[in-house]
Tab-separated table of C-alpha atoms in Angstrom:
chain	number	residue	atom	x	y	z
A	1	UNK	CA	124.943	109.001	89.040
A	2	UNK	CA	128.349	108.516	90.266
A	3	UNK	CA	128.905	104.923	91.640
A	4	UNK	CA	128.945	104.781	95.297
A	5	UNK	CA	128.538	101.794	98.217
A	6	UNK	CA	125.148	102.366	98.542
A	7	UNK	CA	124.520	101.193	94.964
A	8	UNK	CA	124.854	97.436	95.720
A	9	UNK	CA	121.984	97.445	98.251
A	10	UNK	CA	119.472	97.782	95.221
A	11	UNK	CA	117.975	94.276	94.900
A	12	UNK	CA	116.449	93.248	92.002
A	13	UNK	CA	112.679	91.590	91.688
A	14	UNK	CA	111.950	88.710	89.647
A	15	UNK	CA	110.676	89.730	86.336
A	16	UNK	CA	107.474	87.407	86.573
A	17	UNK	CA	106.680	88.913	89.948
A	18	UNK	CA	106.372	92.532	88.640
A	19	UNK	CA	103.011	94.153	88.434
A	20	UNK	CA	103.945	97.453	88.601
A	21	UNK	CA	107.296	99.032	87.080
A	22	UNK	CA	108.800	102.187	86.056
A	23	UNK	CA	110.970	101.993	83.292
A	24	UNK	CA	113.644	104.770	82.615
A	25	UNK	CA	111.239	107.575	83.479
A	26	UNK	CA	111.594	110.982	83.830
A	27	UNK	CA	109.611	113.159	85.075
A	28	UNK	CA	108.850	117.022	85.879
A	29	UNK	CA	106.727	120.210	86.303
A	30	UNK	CA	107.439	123.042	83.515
A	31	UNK	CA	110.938	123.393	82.548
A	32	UNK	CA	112.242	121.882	86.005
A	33	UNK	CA	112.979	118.298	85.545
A	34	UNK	CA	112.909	116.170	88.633
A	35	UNK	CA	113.547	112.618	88.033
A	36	UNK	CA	115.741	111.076	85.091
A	37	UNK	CA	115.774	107.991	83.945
A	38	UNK	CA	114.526	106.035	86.762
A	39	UNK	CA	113.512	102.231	87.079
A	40	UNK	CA	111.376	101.224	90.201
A	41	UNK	CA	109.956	97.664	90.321
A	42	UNK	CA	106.826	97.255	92.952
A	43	UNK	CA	106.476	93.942	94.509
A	44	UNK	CA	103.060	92.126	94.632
A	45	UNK	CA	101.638	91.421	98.167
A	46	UNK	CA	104.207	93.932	99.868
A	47	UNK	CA	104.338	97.660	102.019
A	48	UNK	CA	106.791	99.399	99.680
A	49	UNK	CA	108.099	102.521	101.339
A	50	UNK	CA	109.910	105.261	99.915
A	51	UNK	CA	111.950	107.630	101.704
A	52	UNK	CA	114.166	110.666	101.055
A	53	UNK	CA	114.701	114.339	101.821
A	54	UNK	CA	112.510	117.073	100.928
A	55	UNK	CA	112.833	117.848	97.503
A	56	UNK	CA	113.948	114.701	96.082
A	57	UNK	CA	111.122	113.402	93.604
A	58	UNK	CA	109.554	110.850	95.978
A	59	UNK	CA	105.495	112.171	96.017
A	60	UNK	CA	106.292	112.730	92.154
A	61	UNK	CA	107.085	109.295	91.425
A	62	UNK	CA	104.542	108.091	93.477
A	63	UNK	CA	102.290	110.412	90.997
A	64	UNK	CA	103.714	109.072	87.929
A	65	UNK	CA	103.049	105.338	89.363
A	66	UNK	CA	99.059	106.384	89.859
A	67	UNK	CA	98.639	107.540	86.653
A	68	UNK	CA	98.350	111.504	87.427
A	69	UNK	CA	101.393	112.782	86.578
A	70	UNK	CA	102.503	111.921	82.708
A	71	UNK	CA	105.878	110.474	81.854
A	72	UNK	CA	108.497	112.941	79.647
A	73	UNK	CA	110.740	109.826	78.947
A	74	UNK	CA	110.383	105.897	79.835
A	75	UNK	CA	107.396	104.640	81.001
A	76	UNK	CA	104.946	103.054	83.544
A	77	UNK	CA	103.663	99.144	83.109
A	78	UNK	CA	100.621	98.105	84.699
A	79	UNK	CA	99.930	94.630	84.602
A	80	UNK	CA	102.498	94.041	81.172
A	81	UNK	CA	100.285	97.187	79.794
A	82	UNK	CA	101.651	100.997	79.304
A	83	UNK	CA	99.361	102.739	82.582
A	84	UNK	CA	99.140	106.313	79.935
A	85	UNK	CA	97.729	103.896	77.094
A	86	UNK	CA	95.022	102.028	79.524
A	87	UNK	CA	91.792	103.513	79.748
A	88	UNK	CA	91.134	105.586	83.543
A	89	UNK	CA	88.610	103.397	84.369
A	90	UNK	CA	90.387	100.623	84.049
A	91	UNK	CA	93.618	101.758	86.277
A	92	UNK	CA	91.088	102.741	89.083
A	93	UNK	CA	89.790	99.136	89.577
A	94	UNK	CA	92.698	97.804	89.636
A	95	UNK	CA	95.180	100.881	91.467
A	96	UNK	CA	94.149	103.277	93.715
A	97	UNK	CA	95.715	106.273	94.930
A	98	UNK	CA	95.050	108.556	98.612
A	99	UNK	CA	97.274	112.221	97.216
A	100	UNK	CA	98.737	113.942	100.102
A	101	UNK	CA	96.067	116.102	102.588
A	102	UNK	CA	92.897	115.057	100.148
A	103	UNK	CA	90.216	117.668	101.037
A	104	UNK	CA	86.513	116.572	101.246
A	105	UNK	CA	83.713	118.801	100.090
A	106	UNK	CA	81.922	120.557	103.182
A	107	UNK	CA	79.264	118.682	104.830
A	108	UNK	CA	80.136	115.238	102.719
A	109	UNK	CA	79.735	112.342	105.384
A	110	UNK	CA	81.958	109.352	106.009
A	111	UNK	CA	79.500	106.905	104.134
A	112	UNK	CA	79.091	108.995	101.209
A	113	UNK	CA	83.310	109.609	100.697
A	114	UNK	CA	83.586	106.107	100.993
A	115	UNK	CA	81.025	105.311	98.534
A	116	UNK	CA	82.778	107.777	96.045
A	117	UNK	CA	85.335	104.883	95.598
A	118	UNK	CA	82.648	102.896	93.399
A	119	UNK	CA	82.917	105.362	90.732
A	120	UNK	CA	85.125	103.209	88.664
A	121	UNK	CA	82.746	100.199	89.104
A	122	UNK	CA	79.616	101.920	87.934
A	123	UNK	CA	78.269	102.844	84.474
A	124	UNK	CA	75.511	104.310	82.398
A	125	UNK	CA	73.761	100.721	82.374
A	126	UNK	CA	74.653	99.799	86.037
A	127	UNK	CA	73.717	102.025	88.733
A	128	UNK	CA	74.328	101.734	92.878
A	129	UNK	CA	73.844	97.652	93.550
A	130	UNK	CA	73.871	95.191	96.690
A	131	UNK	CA	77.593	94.663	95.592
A	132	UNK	CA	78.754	98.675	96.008
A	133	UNK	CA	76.280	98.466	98.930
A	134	UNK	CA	78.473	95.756	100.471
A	135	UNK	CA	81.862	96.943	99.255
A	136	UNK	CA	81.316	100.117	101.448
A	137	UNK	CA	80.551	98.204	104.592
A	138	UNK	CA	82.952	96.416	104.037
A	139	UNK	CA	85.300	98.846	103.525
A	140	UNK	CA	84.188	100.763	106.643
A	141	UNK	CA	84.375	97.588	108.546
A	142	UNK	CA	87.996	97.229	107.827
A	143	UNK	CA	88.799	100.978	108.950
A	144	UNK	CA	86.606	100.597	112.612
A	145	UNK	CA	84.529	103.881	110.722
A	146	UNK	CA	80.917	101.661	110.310
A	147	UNK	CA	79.556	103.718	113.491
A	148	UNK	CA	80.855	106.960	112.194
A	149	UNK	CA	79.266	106.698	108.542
A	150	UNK	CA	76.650	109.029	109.208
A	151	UNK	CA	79.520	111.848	110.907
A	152	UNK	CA	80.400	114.946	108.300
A	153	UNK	CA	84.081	114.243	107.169
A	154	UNK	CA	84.906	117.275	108.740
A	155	UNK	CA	84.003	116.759	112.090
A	156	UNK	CA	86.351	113.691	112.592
A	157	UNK	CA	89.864	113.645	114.355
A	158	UNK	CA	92.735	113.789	111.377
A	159	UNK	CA	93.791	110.231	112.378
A	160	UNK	CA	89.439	109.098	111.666
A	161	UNK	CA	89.872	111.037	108.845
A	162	UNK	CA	92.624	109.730	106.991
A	163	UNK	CA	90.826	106.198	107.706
A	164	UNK	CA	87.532	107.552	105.799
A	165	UNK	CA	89.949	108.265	103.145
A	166	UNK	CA	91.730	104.767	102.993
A	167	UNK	CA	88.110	103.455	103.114
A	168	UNK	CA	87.402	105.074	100.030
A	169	UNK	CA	90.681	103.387	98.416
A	170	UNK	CA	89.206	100.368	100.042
A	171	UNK	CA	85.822	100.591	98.262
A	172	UNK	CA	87.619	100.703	95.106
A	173	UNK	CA	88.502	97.127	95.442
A	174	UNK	CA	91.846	97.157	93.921
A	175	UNK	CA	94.793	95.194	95.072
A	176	UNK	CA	97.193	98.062	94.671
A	177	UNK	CA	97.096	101.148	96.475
A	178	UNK	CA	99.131	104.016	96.606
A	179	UNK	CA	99.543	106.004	99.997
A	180	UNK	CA	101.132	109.535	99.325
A	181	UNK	CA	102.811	110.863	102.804
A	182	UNK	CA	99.649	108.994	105.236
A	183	UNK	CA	100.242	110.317	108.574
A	184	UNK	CA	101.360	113.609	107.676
A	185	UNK	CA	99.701	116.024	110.900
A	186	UNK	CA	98.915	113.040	112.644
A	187	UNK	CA	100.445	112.841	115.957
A	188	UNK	CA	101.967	109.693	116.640
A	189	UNK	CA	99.641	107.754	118.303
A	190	UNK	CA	97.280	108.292	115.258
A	191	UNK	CA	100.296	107.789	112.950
A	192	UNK	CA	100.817	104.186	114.533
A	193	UNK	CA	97.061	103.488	113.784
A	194	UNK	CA	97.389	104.499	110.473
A	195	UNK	CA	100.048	102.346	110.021
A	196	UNK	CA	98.986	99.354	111.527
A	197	UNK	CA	95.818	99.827	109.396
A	198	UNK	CA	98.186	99.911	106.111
A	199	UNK	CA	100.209	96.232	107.358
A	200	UNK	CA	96.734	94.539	108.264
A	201	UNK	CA	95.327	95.650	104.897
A	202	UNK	CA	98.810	94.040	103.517
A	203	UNK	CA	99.235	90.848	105.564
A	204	UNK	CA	95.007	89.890	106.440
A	205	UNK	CA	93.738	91.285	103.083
A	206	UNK	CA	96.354	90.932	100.711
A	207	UNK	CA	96.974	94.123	99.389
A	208	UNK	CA	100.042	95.673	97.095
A	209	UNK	CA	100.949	98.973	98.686
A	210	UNK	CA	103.226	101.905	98.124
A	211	UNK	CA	103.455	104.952	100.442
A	212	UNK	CA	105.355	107.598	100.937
A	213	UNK	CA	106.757	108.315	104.494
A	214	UNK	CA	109.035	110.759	106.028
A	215	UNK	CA	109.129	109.308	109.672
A	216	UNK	CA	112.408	106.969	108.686
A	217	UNK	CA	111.670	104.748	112.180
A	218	UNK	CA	107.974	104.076	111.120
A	219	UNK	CA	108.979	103.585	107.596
A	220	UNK	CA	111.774	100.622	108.798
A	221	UNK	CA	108.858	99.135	110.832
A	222	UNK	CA	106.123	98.455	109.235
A	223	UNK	CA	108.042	98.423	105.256
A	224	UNK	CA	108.726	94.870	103.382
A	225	UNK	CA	110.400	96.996	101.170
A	226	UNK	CA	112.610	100.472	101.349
A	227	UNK	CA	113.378	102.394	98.647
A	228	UNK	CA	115.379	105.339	99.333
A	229	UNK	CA	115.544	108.438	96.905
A	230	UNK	CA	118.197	111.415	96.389
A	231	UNK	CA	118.065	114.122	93.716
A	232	UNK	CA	115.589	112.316	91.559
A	233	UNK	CA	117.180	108.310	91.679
A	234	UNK	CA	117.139	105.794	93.605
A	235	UNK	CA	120.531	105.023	95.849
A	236	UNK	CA	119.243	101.696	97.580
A	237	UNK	CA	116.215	99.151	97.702
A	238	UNK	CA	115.786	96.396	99.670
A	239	UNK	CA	114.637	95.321	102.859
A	240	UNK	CA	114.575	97.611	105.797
A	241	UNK	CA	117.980	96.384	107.291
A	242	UNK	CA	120.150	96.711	103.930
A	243	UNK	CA	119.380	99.820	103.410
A	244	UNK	CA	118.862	101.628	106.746
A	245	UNK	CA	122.859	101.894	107.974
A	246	UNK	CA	124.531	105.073	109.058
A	247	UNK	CA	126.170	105.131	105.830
A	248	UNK	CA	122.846	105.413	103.900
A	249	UNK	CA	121.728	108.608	106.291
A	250	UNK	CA	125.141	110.233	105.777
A	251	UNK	CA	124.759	109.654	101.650
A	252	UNK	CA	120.990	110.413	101.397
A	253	UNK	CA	120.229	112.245	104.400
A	254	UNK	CA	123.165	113.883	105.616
A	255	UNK	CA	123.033	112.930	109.017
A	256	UNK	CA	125.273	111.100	111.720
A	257	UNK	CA	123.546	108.964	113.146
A	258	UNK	CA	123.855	105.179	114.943
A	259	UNK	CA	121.509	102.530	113.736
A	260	UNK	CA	120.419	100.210	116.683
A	261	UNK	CA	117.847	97.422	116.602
A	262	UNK	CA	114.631	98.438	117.647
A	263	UNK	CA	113.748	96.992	121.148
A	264	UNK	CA	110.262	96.079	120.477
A	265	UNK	CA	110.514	95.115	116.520
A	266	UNK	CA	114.006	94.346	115.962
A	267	UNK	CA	114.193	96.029	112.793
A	268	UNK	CA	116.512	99.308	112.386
A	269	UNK	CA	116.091	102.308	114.877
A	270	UNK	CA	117.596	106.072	113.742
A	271	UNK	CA	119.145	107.645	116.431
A	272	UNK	CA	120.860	110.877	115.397
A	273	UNK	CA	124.232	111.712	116.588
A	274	UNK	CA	125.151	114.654	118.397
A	275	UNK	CA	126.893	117.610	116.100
A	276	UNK	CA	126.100	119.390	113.042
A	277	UNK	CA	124.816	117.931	110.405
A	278	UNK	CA	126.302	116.829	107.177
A	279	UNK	CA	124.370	119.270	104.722
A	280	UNK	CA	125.868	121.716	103.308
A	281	UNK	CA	124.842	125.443	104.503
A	282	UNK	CA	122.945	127.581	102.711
């Protein structure tokens, strides 16, 4: 990629720090190649958000990092270990993944979903104990769901909904979780609980997250960590206010905009600019 400004906004992580990592990977579907040779380091005990236009590789990374989406070059390192050389069941209790709009079978309640995270936890020689039985109250706790364990998945509001589904990644019990577009047809009250859900899980519970987020406002909020993508690499990492400037949304987004300080946060606010914007037409 041709040098530009926005490449000294990537900050580096401490290599002892790293839990996660993609190392010069590159990644596709068919003959259509996506993402090149791309390094992404996840740091431990922080909301990693990655943003980006339509199109540019971020949900496909986010696959590659879970495990469900091989690597054609480079690789991923779990814990110091290749993630396509560890055994499933070992990645799931220690990473989970919520894909973009899961789909529950018909008539499956909350409890039972939520109990379908203890899959990797259970074997031929242990069957459902006082520990999975506590894991999923727990886990329903967390989510305000324990009164609605009973309901059909399908009956609930999309905002309960996508909580039954973080429950399940809750069950689980792994410290790293990876959130694929969470409030996507959620309006924005439910989008905000959502999100508030994901930073309590972070700050009260000390979980490693990575989502993926279009809203860029909601992303600058309630992110440790930005990484924005273009074409299938990474232009800038870093906290929210390095690499959330007009210059950034011009380069990555192609949009004028101003970037204020939000009122009630502090932390960067996108307001676009009157005019066309800077994308090409098609």
């Amino acid at each position: 990629m041709t040098s530009t400004h926005l490449d000294r906004a990537v900050t580096p992580v401490p290599e002892g720090e790293v839990r996660l990592r993609a190392e010069g990977i590159s990644l596709g579907y068919g003959a259509r190649t996506i993402v090149e040779g791309l390094d992404l380091e996840v740091l431990p005990g922080a909301v990693t958000t990655v943003i980006g236009p339509n199109g540019c590789g971020k949900s496909t990374v986010l696959r590659a990092l879970g495990r469900l989406l091989p690597a054609r070059a480079g690789q991923v390192v779990l814990d110091g270990k290749r993630i396509d050389k560890t055994p499933t069941r070992d990645v799931a209790k220690v990473l989970g993944i919520l894909p973009q709009s899961p789909a529950a079978p018909e008539g499956l309640t909350v409890g039972d979903l939520v109990a379908r995270g203890r899959h990797p936890h259970q074997a031929w020689y242990r069957q459902w104990s006082g520990d999975d039985e506590e894991a999923v109250a727990e886990a329903l706790a967390w989510t305000g769901l324990s009164d609605l364990a009973d309901r059909p998945v399908d009956e609930l509001s999309g905002g309960q909904r996508q909580r039954a589904w973080i429950s399940m990644a809750l069950a689980q019990q792994t410290d790293l979780m990876l959130l694929d577009e969470p409030t996507t047809f959620l309006d924005l009250a439910h989008q905000v609980d959502v999100l508030e859900l994901v930073r309590r899980l972070q700050s009260e519970a000390g979980r490693t997250v990575v989502m993926v987020l279009h809203d860029l406002n909601l992303a600058a909020r309630y992110a440790d960590r930005l990484v924005a993508m273009k074409d299938g690499a990474i232009v800038a990492a870093g906290a929210p206010a390095e690499v959330i400037t007009e210059e950034m949304l011009a380069e990555v987004f192609g949009l004028r905009a101003r970037v204020i300080p939000d009122p009630v946060t502090g932390t960067p606010l996108v307001v676009p600019a009157a005019g066309p914007s800077l994308r090409p037409s098609r």
